[in-house]
């Protein structure tokens, strides 16, 4: 498909280009670190640990560079990129983009980059995607546990850190890739609830926990209290096309197991009636 080939062209023609570390000078004041956005039901946020420690910053940046270099040269990353280039996924990306040339990336729930390796792998994958694909635009990040030092490193890597906790309720007013590895089910449900309109859902690409996996869980544990937190997620399964990824090796299993691409293909003439959809979901769960 010609459009897909154009859309998915690599932004960087030299994939083996070395990573370099460019840190702000120690005396430089923090500017434009936190990006303000005020969606409905959002709450102002600042890091609990607001201090920016230059030594911690340098060490974390070094860890990120090492992590990304290892990831970029891995069999997993090669397979991951090949999967995106397949017509199954590339055609959906072109459809979501429409007449736009870029889509924003919103990263929720990345976790503590200083303390754990899996969040660094997850962030590294997102940044490598931004490096490789010209269709990925601005990258915004939020997790309430981020420290001031982690926020500074994210800025150095080209990301903006939100200054409000959107609780996943960002409306897709334009094509948006929501990058949400291993988030709570409630966060996915909040996102779908906020975008429960045909035009909004059709602007979304979601990379996160497998919806099919959640559906299988509910079919086994029908009376689980967690089912109420997944209602929109379960209802959306009826018009979601999901493509899983393979972690290939144990190196990336903890960070990326059970991850899938989700695309919402909703007919513009269809009216989304949540109540009727949930009746169908409930009936399917009872007969499963």
PDB file of N, CA and C in Angstrom, residues 92 95 201-202 238-241 263-267:
ATOM      1  N   UNK A  92      -3.683   0.093   9.456  1.00  0.00           N
ATOM      2  CA  UNK A  92      -4.440   0.719  10.547  1.00  0.00           C
ATOM      3  C   UNK A  92      -3.822   2.043  10.951  1.00  0.00           C
ATOM      4  N   UNK A  95      -4.821   4.591   8.488  1.00  0.00           N
ATOM      5  CA  UNK A  95      -6.238   4.947   8.652  1.00  0.00           C
ATOM      6  C   UNK A  95      -6.414   5.936   9.796  1.00  0.00           C
ATOM      7  N   UNK A 201     -12.820   7.347  19.135  1.00  0.00           N
ATOM      8  CA  UNK A 201     -12.210   6.010  19.149  1.00  0.00           C
ATOM      9  C   UNK A 201     -11.437   5.733  17.865  1.00  0.00           C
ATOM     10  N   UNK A 202     -11.938   6.240  16.754  1.00  0.00           N
ATOM     11  CA  UNK A 202     -11.266   6.005  15.478  1.00  0.00           C
ATOM     12  C   UNK A 202      -9.961   6.790  15.337  1.00  0.00           C
ATOM     13  N   UNK A 238     -15.754  -5.701  21.003  1.00  0.00           N
ATOM     14  CA  UNK A 238     -16.578  -6.046  19.854  1.00  0.00           C
ATOM     15  C   UNK A 238     -16.142  -5.318  18.585  1.00  0.00           C
ATOM     16  N   UNK A 239     -15.413  -4.208  18.737  1.00  0.00           N
ATOM     17  CA  UNK A 239     -14.951  -3.487  17.549  1.00  0.00           C
ATOM     18  C   UNK A 239     -13.444  -3.206  17.619  1.00  0.00           C
ATOM     19  N   UNK A 240     -12.722  -4.021  18.368  1.00  0.00           N
ATOM     20  CA  UNK A 240     -11.271  -3.858  18.510  1.00  0.00           C
ATOM     21  C   UNK A 240     -10.535  -4.920  17.704  1.00  0.00           C
ATOM     22  N   UNK A 241      -9.557  -4.483  16.933  1.00  0.00           N
ATOM     23  CA  UNK A 241      -8.647  -5.420  16.284  1.00  0.00           C
ATOM     24  C   UNK A 241      -7.340  -5.393  17.058  1.00  0.00           C
ATOM     25  N   UNK A 263      -6.561  -1.459  17.800  1.00  0.00           N
ATOM     26  CA  UNK A 263      -7.123  -0.481  16.878  1.00  0.00           C
ATOM     27  C   UNK A 263      -8.639  -0.581  16.947  1.00  0.00           C
ATOM     28  N   UNK A 264      -9.300   0.570  16.995  1.00  0.00           N
ATOM     29  CA  UNK A 264     -10.755   0.598  17.143  1.00  0.00           C
ATOM     30  C   UNK A 264     -11.380   0.998  15.814  1.00  0.00           C
ATOM     31  N   UNK A 265     -11.943   0.027  15.140  1.00  0.00           N
ATOM     32  CA  UNK A 265     -12.554   0.259  13.824  1.00  0.00           C
ATOM     33  C   UNK A 265     -14.065   0.312  14.003  1.00  0.00           C
ATOM     34  N   UNK A 266     -14.567   1.532  14.193  1.00  0.00           N
ATOM     35  CA  UNK A 266     -15.995   1.714  14.463  1.00  0.00           C
ATOM     36  C   UNK A 266     -16.650   2.389  13.260  1.00  0.00           C
ATOM     37  N   UNK A 267     -17.713   1.800  12.760  1.00  0.00           N
ATOM     38  CA  UNK A 267     -18.451   2.377  11.634  1.00  0.00           C
ATOM     39  C   UNK A 267     -19.000   3.745  12.026  1.00  0.00           C
TER      40      UNK A 267
END
